[in-house]
Tab-separated table of C-alpha atoms in Angstrom:
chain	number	residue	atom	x	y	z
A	16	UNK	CA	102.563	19.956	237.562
A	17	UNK	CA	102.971	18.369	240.764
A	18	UNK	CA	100.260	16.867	242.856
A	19	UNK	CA	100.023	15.547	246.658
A	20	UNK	CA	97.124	13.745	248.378
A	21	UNK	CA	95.806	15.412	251.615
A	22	UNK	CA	94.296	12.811	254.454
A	23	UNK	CA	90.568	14.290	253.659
A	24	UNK	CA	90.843	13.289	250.393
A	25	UNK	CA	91.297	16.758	249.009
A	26	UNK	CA	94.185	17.040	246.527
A	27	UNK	CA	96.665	19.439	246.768
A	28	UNK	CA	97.854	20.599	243.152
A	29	UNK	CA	101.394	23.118	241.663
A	30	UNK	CA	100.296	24.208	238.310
A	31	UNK	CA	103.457	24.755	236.342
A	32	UNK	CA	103.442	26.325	233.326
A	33	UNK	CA	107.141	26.801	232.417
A	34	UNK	CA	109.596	29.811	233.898
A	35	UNK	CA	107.528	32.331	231.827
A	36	UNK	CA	104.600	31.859	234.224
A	37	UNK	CA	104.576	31.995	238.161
A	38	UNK	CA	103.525	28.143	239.520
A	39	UNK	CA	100.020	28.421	241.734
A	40	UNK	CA	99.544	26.040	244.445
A	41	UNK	CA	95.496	24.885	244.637
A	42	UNK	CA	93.636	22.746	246.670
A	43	UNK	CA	90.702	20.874	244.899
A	44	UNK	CA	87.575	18.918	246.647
A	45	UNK	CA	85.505	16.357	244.254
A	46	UNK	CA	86.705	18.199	241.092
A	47	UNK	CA	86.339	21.725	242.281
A	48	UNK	CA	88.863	24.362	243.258
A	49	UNK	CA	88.423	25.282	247.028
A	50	UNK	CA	91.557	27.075	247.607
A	51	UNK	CA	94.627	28.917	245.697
A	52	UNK	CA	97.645	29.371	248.535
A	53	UNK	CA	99.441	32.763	247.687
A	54	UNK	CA	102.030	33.245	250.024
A	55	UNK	CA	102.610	37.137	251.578
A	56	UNK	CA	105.981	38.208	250.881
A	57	UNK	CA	107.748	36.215	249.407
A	58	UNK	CA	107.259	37.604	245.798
A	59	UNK	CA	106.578	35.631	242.342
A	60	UNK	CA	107.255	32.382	242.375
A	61	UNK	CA	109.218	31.303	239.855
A	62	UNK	CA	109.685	27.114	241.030
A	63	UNK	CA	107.871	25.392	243.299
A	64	UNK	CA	110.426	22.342	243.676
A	65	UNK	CA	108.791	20.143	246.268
A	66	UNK	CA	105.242	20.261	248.392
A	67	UNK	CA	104.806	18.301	251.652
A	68	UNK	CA	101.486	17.567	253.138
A	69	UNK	CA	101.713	17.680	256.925
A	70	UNK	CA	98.020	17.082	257.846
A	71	UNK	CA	94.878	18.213	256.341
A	72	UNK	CA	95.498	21.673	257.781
A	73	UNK	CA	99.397	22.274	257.320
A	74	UNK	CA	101.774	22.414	253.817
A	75	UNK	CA	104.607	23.315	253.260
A	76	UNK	CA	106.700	23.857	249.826
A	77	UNK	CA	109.969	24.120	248.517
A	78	UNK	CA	110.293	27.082	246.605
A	79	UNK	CA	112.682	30.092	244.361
A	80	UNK	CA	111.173	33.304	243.250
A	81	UNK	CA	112.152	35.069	240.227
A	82	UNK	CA	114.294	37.219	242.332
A	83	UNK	CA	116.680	34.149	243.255
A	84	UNK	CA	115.511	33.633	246.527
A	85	UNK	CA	114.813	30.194	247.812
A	86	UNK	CA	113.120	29.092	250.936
A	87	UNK	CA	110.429	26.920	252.470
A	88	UNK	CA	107.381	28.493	253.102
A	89	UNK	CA	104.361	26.610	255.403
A	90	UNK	CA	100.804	27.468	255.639
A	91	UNK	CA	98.252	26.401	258.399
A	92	UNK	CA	94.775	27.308	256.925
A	93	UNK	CA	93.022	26.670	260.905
A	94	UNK	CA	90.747	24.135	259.226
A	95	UNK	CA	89.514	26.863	257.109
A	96	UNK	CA	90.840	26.058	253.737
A	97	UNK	CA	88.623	28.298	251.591
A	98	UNK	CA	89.404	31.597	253.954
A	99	UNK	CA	92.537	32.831	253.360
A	100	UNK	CA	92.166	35.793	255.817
A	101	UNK	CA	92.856	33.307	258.835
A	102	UNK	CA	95.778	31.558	257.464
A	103	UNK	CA	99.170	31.447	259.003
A	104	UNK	CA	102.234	31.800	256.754
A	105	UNK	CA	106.371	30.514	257.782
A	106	UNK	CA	108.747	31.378	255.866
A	107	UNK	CA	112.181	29.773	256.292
A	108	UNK	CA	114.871	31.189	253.192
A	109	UNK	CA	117.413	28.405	252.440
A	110	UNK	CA	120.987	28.741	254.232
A	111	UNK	CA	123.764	30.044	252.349
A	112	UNK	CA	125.567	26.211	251.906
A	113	UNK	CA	122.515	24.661	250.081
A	114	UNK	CA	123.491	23.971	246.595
A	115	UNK	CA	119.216	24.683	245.650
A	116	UNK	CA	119.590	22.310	242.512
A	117	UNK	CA	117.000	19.729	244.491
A	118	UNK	CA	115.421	20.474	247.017
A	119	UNK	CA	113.007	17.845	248.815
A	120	UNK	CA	111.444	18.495	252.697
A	121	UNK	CA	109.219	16.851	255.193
A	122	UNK	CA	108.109	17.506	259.016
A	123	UNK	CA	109.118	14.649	261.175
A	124	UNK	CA	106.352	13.651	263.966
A	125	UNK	CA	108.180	16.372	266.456
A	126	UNK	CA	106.910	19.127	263.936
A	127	UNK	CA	110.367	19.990	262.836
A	128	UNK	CA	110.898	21.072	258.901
A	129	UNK	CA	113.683	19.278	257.301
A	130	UNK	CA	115.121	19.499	253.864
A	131	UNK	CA	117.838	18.217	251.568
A	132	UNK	CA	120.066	18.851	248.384
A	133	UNK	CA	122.326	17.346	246.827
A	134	UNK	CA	124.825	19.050	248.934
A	135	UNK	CA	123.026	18.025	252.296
A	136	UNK	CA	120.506	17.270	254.612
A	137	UNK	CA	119.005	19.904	257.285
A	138	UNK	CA	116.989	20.589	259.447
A	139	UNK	CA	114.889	23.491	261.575
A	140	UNK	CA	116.170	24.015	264.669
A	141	UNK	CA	114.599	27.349	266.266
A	142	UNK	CA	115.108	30.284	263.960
A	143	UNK	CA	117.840	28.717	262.214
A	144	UNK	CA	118.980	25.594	259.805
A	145	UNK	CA	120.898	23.039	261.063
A	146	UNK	CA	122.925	21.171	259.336
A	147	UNK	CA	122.762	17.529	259.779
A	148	UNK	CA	124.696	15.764	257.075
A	149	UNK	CA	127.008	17.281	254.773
A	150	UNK	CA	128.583	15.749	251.882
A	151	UNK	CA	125.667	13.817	250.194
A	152	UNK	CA	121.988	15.067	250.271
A	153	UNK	CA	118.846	13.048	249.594
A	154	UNK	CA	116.133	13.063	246.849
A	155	UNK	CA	113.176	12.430	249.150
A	156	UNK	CA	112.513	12.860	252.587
A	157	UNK	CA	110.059	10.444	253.924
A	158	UNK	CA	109.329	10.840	258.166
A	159	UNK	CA	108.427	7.154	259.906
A	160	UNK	CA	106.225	6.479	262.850
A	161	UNK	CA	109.081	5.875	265.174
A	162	UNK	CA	110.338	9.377	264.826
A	163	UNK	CA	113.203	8.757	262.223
A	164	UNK	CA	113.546	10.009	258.974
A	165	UNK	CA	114.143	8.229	255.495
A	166	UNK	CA	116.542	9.230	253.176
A	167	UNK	CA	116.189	8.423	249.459
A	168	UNK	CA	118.904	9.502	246.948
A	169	UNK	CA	121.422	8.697	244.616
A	170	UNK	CA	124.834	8.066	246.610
A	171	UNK	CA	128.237	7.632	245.568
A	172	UNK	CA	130.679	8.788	247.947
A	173	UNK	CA	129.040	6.419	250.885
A	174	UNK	CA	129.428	3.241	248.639
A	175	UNK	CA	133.585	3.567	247.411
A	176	UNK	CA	132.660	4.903	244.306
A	177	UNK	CA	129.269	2.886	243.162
A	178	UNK	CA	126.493	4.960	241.850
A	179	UNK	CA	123.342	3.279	243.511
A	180	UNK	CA	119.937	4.784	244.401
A	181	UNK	CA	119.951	3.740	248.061
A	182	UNK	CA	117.579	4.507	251.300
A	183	UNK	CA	119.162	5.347	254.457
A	184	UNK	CA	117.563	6.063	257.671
A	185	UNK	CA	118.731	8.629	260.467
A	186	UNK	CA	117.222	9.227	264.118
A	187	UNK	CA	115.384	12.364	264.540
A	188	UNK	CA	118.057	13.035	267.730
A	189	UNK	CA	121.233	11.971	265.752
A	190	UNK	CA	124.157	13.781	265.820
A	191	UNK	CA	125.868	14.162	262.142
A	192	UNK	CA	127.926	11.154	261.009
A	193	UNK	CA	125.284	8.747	262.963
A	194	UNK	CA	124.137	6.637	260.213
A	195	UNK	CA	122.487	3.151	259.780
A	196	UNK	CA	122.135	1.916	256.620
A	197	UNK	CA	119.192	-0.059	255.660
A	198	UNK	CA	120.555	-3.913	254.095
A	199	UNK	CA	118.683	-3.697	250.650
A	200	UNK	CA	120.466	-1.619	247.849
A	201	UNK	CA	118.778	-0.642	244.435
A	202	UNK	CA	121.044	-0.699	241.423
A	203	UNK	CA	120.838	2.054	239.137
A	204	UNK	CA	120.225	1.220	235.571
């Protein structure tokens, strides 16, 4: 079970109840359900890896279906959380070089979906994925008010064979390979 705060003070839940049972994604207001998000077309859920809460209206998930399809799927409820009828569904499936072992995502303040695995870190660039770092993914995707995006993860190959959790920051506009890293580094235990 996995649960997100929205900025209304709703509470965005995925109920999880092992492979066996497809995850539901609910949205609860002072202890009551207002909302269960079923996304058209993409089939039964079987994982629901990672949820992302752009704005009271607008989430987003990481997800893979029993068929073995993975993807990122967004829904904009128009402010009307307990109507489904007026909801707007995206559905991005993952590109064939994502490794899908973890998957986290975020929108960065231009609107754009990004995502990351271990094997990378992309993002949505019209109707297709773009990669923007290949090599070494990220665990987290956090988006900062200056329009960059922070990078948490567990990297090796960047520090000459040390395995440290590390955050790393990248511009929005950055081409791949333009990296600052921030000063402080976490030691794994």
């Amino acid at each position: 079970t996995r649960s997100e705060p929205m900025p209304g003070g709703d509470v965005l839940y995925v109920l999880s109840f092992g492979e066996e049972h497809e995850p539901r994604i609910q949205r609860w207001r002072a202890g009551e359900l207002l909302a269960q998000y079923d996304a058209p077309g993409l089939g039964e859920l079987r994982t629901v890896f990672d949820i992302y809460v752009e704005d009271d209206q607008r989430i987003w998930f990481a997800y893979r279906t029993v068929d073995d399809v993975w993807g990122i799927a967004g829904v904009d409820d128009r402010g009307t959380p307990a109507n489904p009828g007026d909801d707007h569904w995206v559905n991005y499936p993952l590109p064939p070089q994502s490794n899908q072992q973890q998957i986290a995502l975020a929108v960065d303040l231009a609107g754009r979906v990004w995502y990351a695995d271990f094997a990378g870190i992309y993002r949505r660039e019209g109707d297709q994925w773009r990669t923007v770092h290949q090599g070494d993914g990220a665990l987290d995707l956090t988006p900062s008010a200056n329009g960059s995006m922070l990078l948490h993860g567990r990297w090796s190959t960047f520090l000459n064979g040390w395995d440290r959790h590390v955050t790393n920051v990248i511009d929005a506009s950055d081409q791949i390979g333009t990296w600052r890293f921030l000063r402080e580094f976490i030691l794994s235990e």
